[in-house]
mmCIF file of C-alpha atoms and ligand atoms in Angstrom:
data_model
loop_
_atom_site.group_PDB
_atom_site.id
_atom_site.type_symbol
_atom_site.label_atom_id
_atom_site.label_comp_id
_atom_site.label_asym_id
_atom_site.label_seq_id
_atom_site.Cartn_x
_atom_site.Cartn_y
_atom_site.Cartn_z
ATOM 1 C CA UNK A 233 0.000 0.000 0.000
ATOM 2 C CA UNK A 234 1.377 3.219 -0.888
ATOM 3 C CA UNK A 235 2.729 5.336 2.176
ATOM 4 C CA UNK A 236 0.337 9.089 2.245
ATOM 5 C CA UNK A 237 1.940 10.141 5.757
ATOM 6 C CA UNK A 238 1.502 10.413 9.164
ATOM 7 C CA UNK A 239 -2.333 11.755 9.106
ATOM 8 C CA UNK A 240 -3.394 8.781 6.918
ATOM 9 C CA UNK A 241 -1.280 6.101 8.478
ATOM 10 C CA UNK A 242 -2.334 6.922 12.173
ATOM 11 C CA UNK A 243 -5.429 9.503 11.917
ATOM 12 C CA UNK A 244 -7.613 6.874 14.062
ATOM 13 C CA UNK A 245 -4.605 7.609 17.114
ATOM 14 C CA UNK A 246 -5.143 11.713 16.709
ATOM 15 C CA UNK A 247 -6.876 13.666 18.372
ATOM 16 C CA UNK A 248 -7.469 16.370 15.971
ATOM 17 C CA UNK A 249 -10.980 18.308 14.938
ATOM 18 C CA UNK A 250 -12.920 17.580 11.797
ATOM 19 C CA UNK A 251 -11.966 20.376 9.693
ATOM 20 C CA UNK A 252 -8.545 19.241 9.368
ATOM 21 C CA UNK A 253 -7.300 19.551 5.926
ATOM 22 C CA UNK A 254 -4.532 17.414 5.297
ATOM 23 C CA UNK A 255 -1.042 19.160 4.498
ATOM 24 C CA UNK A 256 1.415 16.092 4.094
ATOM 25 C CA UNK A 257 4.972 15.887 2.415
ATOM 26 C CA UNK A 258 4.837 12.284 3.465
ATOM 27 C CA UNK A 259 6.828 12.475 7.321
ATOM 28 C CA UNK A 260 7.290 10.157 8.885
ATOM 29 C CA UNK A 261 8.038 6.665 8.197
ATOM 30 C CA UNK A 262 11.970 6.739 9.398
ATOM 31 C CA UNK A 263 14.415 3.486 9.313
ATOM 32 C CA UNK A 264 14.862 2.251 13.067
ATOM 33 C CA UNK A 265 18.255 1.715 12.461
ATOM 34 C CA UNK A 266 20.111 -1.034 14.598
ATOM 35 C CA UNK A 267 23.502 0.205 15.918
ATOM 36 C CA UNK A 268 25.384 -3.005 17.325
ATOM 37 C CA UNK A 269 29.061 -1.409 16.955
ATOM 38 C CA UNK A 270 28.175 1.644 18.839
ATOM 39 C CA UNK A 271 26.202 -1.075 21.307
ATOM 40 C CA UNK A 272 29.734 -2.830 21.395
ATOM 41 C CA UNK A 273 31.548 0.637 22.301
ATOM 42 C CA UNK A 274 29.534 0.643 25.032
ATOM 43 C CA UNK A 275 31.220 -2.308 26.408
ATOM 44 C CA UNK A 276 27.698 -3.948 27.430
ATOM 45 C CA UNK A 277 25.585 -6.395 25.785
ATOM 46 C CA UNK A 278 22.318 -4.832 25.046
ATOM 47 C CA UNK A 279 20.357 -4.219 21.768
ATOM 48 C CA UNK A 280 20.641 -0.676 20.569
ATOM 49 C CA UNK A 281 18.406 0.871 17.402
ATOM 50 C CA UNK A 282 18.714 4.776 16.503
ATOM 51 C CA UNK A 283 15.318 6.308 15.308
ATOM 52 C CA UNK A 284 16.964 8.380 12.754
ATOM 53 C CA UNK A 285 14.620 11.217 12.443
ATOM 54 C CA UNK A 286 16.788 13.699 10.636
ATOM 55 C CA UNK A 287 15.236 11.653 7.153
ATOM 56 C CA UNK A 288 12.099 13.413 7.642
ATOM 57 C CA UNK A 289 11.176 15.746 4.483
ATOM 58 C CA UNK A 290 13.181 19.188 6.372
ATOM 59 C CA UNK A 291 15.367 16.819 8.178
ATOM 60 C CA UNK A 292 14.107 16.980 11.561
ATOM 61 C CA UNK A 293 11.585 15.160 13.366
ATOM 62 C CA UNK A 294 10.046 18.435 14.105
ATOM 63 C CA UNK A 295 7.701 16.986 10.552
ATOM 64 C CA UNK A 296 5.541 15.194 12.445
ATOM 65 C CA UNK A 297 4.165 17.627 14.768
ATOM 66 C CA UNK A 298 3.946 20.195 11.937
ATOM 67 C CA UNK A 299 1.731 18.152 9.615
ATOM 68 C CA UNK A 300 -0.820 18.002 12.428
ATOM 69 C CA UNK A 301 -0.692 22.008 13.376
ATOM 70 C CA UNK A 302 -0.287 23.028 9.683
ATOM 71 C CA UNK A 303 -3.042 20.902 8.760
ATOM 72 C CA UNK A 304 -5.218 21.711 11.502
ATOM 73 C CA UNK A 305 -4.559 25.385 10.442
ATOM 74 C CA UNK A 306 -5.048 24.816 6.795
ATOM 75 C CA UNK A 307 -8.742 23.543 7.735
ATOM 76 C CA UNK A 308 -10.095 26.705 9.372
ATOM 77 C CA UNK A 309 -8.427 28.871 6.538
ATOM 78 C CA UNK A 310 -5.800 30.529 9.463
ATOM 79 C CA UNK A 311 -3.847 32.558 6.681
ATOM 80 C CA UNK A 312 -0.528 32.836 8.864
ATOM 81 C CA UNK A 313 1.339 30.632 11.526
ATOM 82 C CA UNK A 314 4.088 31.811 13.485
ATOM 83 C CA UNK A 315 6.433 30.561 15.852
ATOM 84 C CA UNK A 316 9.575 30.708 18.055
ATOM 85 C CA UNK A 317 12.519 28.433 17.060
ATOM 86 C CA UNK A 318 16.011 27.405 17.795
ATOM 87 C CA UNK A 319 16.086 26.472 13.816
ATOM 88 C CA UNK A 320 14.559 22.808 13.339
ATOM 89 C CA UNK A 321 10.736 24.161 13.869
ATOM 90 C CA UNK A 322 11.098 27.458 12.189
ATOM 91 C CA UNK A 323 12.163 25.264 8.454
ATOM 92 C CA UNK A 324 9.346 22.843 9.361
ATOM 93 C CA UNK A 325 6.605 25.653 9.858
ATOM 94 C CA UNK A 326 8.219 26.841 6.608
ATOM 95 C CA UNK A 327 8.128 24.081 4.423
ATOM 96 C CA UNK A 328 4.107 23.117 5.391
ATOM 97 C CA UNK A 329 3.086 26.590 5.292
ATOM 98 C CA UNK A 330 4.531 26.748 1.985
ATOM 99 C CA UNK A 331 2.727 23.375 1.087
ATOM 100 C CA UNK A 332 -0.573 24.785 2.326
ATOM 101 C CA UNK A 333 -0.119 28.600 0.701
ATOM 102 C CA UNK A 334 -0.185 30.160 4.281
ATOM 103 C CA UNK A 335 2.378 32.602 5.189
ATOM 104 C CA UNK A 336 4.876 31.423 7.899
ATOM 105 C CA UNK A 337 6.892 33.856 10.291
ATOM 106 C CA UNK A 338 9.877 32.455 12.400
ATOM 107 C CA UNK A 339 11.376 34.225 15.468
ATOM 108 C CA UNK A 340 15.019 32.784 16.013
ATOM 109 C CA UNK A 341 17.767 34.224 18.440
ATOM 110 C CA UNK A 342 19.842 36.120 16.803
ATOM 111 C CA UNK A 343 23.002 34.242 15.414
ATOM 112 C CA UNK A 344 22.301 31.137 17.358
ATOM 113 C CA UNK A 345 20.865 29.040 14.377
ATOM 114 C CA UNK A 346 23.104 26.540 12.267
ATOM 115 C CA UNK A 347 23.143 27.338 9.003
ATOM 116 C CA UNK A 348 21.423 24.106 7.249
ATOM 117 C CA UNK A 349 17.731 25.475 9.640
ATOM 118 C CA UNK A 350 18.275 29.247 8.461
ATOM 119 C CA UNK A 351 18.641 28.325 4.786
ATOM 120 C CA UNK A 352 16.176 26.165 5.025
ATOM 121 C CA UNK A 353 13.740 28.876 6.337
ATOM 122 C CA UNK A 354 14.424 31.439 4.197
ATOM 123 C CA UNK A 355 13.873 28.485 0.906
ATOM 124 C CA UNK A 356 10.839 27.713 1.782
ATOM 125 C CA UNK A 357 9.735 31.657 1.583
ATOM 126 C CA UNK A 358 9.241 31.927 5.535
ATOM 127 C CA UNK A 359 9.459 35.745 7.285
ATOM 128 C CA UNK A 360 12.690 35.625 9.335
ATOM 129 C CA UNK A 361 12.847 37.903 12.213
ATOM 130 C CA UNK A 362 16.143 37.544 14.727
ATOM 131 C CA UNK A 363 15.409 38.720 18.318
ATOM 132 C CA UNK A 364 18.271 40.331 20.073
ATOM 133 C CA UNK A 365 17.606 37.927 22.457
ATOM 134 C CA UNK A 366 17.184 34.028 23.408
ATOM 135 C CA UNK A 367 14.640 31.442 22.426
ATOM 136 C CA UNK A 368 12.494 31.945 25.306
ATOM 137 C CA UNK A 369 12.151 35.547 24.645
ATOM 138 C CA UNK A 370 11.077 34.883 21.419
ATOM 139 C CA UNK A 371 8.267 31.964 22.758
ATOM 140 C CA UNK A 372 7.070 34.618 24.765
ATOM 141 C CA UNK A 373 6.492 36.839 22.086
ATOM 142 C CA UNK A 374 5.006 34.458 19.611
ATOM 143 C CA UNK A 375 2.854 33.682 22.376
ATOM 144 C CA UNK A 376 1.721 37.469 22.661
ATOM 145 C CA UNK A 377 1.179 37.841 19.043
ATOM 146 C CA UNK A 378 -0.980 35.060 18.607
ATOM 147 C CA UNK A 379 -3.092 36.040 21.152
ATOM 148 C CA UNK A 380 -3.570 39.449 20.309
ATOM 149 C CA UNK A 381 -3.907 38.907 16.183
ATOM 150 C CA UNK A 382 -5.350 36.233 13.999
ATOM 151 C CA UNK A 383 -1.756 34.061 13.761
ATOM 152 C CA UNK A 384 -1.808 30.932 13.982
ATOM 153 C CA UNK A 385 0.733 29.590 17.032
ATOM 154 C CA UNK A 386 3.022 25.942 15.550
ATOM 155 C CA UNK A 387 5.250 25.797 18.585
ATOM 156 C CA UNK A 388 4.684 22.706 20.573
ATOM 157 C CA UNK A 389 2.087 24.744 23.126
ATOM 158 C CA UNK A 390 -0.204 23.841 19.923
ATOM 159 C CA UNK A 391 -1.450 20.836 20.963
ATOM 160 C CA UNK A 392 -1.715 18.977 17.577
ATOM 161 C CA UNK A 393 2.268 19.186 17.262
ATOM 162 C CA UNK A 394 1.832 16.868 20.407
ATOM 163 C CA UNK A 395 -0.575 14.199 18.178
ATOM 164 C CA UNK A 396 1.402 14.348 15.120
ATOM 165 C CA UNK A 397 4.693 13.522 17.373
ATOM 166 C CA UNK A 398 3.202 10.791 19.351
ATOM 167 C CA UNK A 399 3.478 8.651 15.636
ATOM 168 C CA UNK A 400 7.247 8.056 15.885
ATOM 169 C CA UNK A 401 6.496 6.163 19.463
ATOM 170 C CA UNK A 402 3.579 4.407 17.207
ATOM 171 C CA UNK A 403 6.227 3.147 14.627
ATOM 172 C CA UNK A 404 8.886 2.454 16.741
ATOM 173 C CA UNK A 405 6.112 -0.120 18.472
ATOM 174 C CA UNK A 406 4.808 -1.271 14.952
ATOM 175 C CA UNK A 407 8.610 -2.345 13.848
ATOM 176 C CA UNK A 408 9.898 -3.771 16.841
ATOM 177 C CA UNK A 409 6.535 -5.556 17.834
ATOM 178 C CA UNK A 410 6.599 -4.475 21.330
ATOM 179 C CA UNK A 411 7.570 -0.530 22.728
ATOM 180 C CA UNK A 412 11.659 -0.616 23.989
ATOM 181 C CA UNK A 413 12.843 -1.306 27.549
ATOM 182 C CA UNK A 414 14.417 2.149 27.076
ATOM 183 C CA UNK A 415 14.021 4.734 25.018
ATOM 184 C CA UNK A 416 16.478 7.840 25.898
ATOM 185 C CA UNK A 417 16.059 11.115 23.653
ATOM 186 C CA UNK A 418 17.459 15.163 23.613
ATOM 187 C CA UNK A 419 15.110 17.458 25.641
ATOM 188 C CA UNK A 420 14.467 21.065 24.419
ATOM 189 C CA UNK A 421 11.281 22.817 24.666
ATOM 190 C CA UNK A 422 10.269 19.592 25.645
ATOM 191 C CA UNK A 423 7.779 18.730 23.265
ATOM 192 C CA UNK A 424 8.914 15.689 22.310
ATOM 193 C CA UNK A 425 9.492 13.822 25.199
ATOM 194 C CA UNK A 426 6.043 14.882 25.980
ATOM 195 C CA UNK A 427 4.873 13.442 22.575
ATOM 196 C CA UNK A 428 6.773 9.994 23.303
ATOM 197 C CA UNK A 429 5.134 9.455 26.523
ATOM 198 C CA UNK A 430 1.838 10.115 25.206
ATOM 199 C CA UNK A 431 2.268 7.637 22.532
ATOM 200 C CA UNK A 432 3.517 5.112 24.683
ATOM 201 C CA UNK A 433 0.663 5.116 26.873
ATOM 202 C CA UNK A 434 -1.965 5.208 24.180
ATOM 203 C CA UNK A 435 -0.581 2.457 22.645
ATOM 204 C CA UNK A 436 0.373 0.959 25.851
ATOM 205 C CA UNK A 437 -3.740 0.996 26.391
ATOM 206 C CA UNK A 438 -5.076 0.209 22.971
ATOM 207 C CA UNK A 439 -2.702 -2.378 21.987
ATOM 208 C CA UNK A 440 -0.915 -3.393 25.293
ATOM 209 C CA UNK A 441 2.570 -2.755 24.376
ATOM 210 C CA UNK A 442 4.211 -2.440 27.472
ATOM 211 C CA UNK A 443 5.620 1.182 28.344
ATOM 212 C CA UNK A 444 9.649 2.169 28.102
ATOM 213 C CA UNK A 445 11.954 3.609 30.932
ATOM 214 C CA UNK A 446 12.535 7.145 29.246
ATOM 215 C CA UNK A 447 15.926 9.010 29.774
ATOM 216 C CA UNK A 448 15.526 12.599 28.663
ATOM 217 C CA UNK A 449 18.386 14.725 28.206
ATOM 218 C CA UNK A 450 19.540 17.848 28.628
ATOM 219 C CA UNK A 451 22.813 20.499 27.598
ATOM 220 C CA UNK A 452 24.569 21.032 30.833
ATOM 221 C CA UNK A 453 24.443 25.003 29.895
ATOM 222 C CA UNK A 454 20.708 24.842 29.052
ATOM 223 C CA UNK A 455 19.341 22.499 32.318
ATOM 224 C CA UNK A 456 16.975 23.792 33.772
ATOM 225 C CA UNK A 457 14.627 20.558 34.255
ATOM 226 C CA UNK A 458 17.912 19.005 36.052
ATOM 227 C CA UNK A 459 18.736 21.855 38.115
ATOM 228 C CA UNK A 460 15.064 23.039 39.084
ATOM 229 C CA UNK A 461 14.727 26.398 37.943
ATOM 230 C CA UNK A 462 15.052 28.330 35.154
ATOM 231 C CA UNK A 463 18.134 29.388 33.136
ATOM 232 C CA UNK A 464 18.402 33.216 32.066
ATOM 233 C CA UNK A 465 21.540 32.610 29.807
ATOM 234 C CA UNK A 466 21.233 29.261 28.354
ATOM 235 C CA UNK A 467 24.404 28.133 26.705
ATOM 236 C CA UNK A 468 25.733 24.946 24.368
ATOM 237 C CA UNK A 469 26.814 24.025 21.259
ATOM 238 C CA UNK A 470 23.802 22.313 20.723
ATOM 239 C CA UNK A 471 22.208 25.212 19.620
ATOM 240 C CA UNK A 472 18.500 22.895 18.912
ATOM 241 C CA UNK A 473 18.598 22.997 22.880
ATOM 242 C CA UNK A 474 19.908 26.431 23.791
ATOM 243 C CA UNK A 475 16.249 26.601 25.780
ATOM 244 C CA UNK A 476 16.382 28.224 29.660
ATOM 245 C CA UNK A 477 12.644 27.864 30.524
ATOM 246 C CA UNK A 478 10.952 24.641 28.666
ATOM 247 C CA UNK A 479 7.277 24.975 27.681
ATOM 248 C CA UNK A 480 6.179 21.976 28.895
ATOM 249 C CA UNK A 481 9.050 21.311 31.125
ATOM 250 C CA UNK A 482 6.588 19.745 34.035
ATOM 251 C CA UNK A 483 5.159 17.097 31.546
ATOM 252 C CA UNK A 484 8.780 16.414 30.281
ATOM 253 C CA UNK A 485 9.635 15.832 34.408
ATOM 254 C CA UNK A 486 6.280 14.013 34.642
ATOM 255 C CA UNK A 487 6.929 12.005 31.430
ATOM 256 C CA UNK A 488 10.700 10.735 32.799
ATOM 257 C CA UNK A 489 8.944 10.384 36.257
ATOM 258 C CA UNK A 490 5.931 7.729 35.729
ATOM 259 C CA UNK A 491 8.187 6.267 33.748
ATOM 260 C CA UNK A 492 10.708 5.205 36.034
ATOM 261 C CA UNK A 493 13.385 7.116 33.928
ATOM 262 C CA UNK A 494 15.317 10.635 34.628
ATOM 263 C CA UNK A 495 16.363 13.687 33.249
ATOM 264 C CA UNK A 496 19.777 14.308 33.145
ATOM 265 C CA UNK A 497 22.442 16.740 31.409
ATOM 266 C CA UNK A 498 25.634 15.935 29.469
ATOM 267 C CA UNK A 499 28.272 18.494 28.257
ATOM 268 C CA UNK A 500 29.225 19.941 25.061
ATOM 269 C CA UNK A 501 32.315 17.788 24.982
ATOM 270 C CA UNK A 502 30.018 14.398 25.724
ATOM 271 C CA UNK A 503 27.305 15.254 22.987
ATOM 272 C CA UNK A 504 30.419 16.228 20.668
ATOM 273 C CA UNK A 505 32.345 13.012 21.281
ATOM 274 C CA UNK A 506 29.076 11.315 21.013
ATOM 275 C CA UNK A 507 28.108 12.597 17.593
ATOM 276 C CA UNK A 508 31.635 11.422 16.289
ATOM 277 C CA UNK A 509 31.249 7.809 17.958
ATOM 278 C CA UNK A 510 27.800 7.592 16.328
ATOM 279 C CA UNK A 511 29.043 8.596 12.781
ATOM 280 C CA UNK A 512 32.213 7.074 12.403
ATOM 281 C CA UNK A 513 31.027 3.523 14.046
ATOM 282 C CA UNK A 514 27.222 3.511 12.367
ATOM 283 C CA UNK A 515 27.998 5.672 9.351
ATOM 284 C CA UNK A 516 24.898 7.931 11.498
ATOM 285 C CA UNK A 517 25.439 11.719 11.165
ATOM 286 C CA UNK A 518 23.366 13.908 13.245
ATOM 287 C CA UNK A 519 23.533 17.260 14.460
ATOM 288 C CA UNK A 520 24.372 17.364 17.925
ATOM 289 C CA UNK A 521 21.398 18.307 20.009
ATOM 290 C CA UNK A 522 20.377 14.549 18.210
ATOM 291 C CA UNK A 523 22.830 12.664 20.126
ATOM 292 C CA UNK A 524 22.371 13.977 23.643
ATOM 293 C CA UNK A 525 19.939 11.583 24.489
ATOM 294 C CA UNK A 526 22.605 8.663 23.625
ATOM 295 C CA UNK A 527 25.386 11.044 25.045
ATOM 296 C CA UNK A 528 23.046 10.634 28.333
ATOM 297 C CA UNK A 529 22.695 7.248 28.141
ATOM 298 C CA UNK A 530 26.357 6.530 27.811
ATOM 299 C CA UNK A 531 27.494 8.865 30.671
ATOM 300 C CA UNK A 532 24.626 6.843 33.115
ATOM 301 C CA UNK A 533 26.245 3.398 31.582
ATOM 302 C CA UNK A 534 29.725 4.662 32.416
ATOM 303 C CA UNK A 535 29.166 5.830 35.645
ATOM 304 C CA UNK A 536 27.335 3.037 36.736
ATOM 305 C CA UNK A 537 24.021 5.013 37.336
ATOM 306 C CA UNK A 538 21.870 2.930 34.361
ATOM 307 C CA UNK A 539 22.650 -0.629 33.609
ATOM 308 C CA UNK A 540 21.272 -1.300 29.488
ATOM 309 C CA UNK A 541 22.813 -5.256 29.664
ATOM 310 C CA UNK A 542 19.959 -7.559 28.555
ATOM 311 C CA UNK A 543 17.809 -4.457 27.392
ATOM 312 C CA UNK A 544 15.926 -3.350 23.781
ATOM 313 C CA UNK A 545 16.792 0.414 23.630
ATOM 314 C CA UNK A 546 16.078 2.856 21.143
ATOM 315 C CA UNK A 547 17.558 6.242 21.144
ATOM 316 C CA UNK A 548 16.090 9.044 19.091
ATOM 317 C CA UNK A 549 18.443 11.333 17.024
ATOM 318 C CA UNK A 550 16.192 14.345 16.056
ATOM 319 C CA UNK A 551 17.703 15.987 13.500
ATOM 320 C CA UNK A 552 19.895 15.491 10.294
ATOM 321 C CA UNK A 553 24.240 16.184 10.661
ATOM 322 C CA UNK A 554 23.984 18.605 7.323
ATOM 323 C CA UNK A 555 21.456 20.377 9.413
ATOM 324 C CA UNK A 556 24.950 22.054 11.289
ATOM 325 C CA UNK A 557 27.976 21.561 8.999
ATOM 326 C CA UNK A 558 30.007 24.017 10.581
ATOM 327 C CA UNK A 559 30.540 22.465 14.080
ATOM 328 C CA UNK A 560 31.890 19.611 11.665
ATOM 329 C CA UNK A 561 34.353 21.637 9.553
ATOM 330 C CA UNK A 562 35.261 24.416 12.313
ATOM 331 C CA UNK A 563 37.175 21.444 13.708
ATOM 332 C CA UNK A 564 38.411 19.846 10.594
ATOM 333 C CA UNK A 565 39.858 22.840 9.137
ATOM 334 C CA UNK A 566 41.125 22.576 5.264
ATOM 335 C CA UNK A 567 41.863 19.221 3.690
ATOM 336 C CA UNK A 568 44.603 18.833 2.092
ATOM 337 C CA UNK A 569 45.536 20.033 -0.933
ATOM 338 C CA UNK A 570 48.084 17.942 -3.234
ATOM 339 C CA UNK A 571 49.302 17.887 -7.169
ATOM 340 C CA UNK A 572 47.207 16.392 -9.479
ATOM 341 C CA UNK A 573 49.263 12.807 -10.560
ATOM 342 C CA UNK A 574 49.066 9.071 -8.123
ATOM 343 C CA UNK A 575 52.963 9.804 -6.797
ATOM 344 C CA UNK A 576 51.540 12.261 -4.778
ATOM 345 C CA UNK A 577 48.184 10.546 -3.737
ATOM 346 C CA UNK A 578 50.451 7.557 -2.626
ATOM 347 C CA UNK A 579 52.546 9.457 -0.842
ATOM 348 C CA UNK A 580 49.758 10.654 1.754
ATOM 349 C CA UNK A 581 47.679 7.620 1.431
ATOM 350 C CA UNK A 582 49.865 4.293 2.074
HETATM 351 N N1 LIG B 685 16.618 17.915 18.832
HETATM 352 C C1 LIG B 685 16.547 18.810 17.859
HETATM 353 C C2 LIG B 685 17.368 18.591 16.635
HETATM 354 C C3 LIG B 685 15.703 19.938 17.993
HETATM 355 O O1 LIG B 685 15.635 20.830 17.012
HETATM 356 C C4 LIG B 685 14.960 20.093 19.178
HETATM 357 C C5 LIG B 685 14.106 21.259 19.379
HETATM 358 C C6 LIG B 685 15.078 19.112 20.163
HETATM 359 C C7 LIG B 685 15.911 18.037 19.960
HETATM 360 C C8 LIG B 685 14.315 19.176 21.440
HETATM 361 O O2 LIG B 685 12.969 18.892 21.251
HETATM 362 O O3 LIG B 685 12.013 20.998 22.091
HETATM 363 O O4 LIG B 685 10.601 19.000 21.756
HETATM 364 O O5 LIG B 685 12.267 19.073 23.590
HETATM 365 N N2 LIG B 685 14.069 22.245 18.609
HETATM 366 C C9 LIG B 685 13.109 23.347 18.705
HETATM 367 C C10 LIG B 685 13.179 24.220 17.462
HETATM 368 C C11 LIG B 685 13.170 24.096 19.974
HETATM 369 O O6 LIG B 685 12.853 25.398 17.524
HETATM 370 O O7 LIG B 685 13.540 23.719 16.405
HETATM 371 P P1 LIG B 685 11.893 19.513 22.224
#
């Protein structure tokens, strides 16, 4: 049967109203990829799959969620959405809007985006406003703005980003028969962990599947559902997760809570070294917000905090590597450069 997206496949598991008009560009649908010689690097026998989301249609998994708001949008004739983003959300907004002839508007923090989001964004004909300020200033005034005008709000406080992102927990249960033991993943805005849980327990109730530990991770510089308040001056690499004040940071503590699982924080060194181990052992490339939930779950394996042996666990790497090239090729520098005949190839290959 041909594949229509996320709407089609699952529509029966959303909550979403009647007038919804479909906006697809066929999300959805992404390889749960198994990863036994990063497993292996662990030094513990477990079974490890990646849900590589960064092959959704903008590259993020950020598709799912928008399908549902743009669609929901689309059906009531909203003529604009808006939101706040760190990148990932703004290209997603972009690309449906563009799909459904709405106009999209993205508020990012001022040169804190990686370059693959921006372009993205401005391709797909979205308004690009930088705030001299963070991401949560910006959610706060989306929020405004919504309220006081006839925009249409796609940040995850729109509940139909939360439907259209519970499918990923659907298909991970559909593929592996059963949901994971332990399913670890990045925390942001928290949306997504949020979504995951949800999806658990629904299917966890329609279908019985039974429901995963979840491990939610943070940047150490952008914590704030580790260290229990607020953070003015968020800071990491990981610019996807550069968030101080989560919007729906209580469900995210909630979500890792009944779960039996934890939120936790790794550093910009650990998600870095983690984004290298995950490319160059799985041939997996992912930006590096993506790999803090793994970088999480290696730092609790190390330290003797989380024991995976005998487990099924799935980690979910949210966005594409080409996403942010440049924390790749800051590093790298210049390859080299060498005359055009074999002599010199041999020399600097054998
Ligand atoms: N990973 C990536 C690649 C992201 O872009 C985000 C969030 C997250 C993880 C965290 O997900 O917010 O649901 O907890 N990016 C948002 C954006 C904030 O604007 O693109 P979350």
């Amino acid at each position: 049967m041909a594949y229509n997206g996320l709407i089609e496949k699952y529509g029966s598991f959303l909550n979403l109203p009647k007038h919804t008009k479909t906006i697809s560009l066929l999300e959805g649908n992404t390889p749960l990829i198994p990863a036994p010689n990063l497993a292996k690097y662990f030094g513990l026998k477990f079974e490890l799959f990646i849900k590589y989301e960064g092959l959704n249609p903008t590259g993020s998994f950020k598709d799912r969620g928008m399908t549902a708001a743009v669609s929901e949008a689309a059906g009531r004739e909203s003529h604009t959405v808006i939101c706040a983003s760190t990148g990932n959300t703004a290209a997603s907004a972009a690309a449906y809007a563009a799909r459904a002839n709405i106009k999209s508007i993205v508020l990012i923090p001022q040169g804190k985006v990686a370059t693959g989001k921006l372009a993205g964004a401005i391709a797909y004909g979205a308004q690009v406003v930088q705030i001299d300020g963070s991401f949560d200033d910006a959610l706060t005034m989306v929020v405004d703005i919504s309220n006081k005008h006839p925009i249409c709000l796609v940040n995850s406080i729109n509940p139909y980003r939360i439907e259209g992102q519970k499918t990923s927990a659907f298909e991970i249960c559909d593929t592996l028969g059963n949901a994971p033991d332990v399913l670890c993943i990045p925390v942001g805005n928290a949306g997504n962990i949020t979504s995951y849980w949800a999806g658990f327990q629904q299917y966890h109730q329609a279908k019985g599947t039974q429901l995963p530990v979840i491990l939610g991770v943070q940047a150490e510089g952008a914590a704030p559902l580790v260290l229990g308040h607020p953070v003015e001056k968020p800071e990491t690499i990981a610019t996807a997760i550069r968030i101080g004040k989560p919007a729906r940071g209580e469900q995210a503590l909630e979500a890792a809570d009944q779960s039996g699982g934890n939120i936790t924080a790794v550093s910009d060194d650990e998600i870095l070294h983690m984004q290298k181990q995950l490319a160059g052992l799985e041939g997996i490339w992912v930006e590096p917000a993506s790999v803090a939930g793994l970088a999480g779950l290696y730092k609790q394996t190390k330290n003797g905090t989380f024991d995976p042996s005998g487990k099924t666990i799935v980690a979910v790497c949210t966005g594409h590597g080409m996403k942010d090239p440049d924390i790749i090729t800051r590093g790298f520098g210049h390859p080299q450069v060498i005359s055009p005949n074999i002599a010199a190839l041999e020399k600097v290959i054998l």
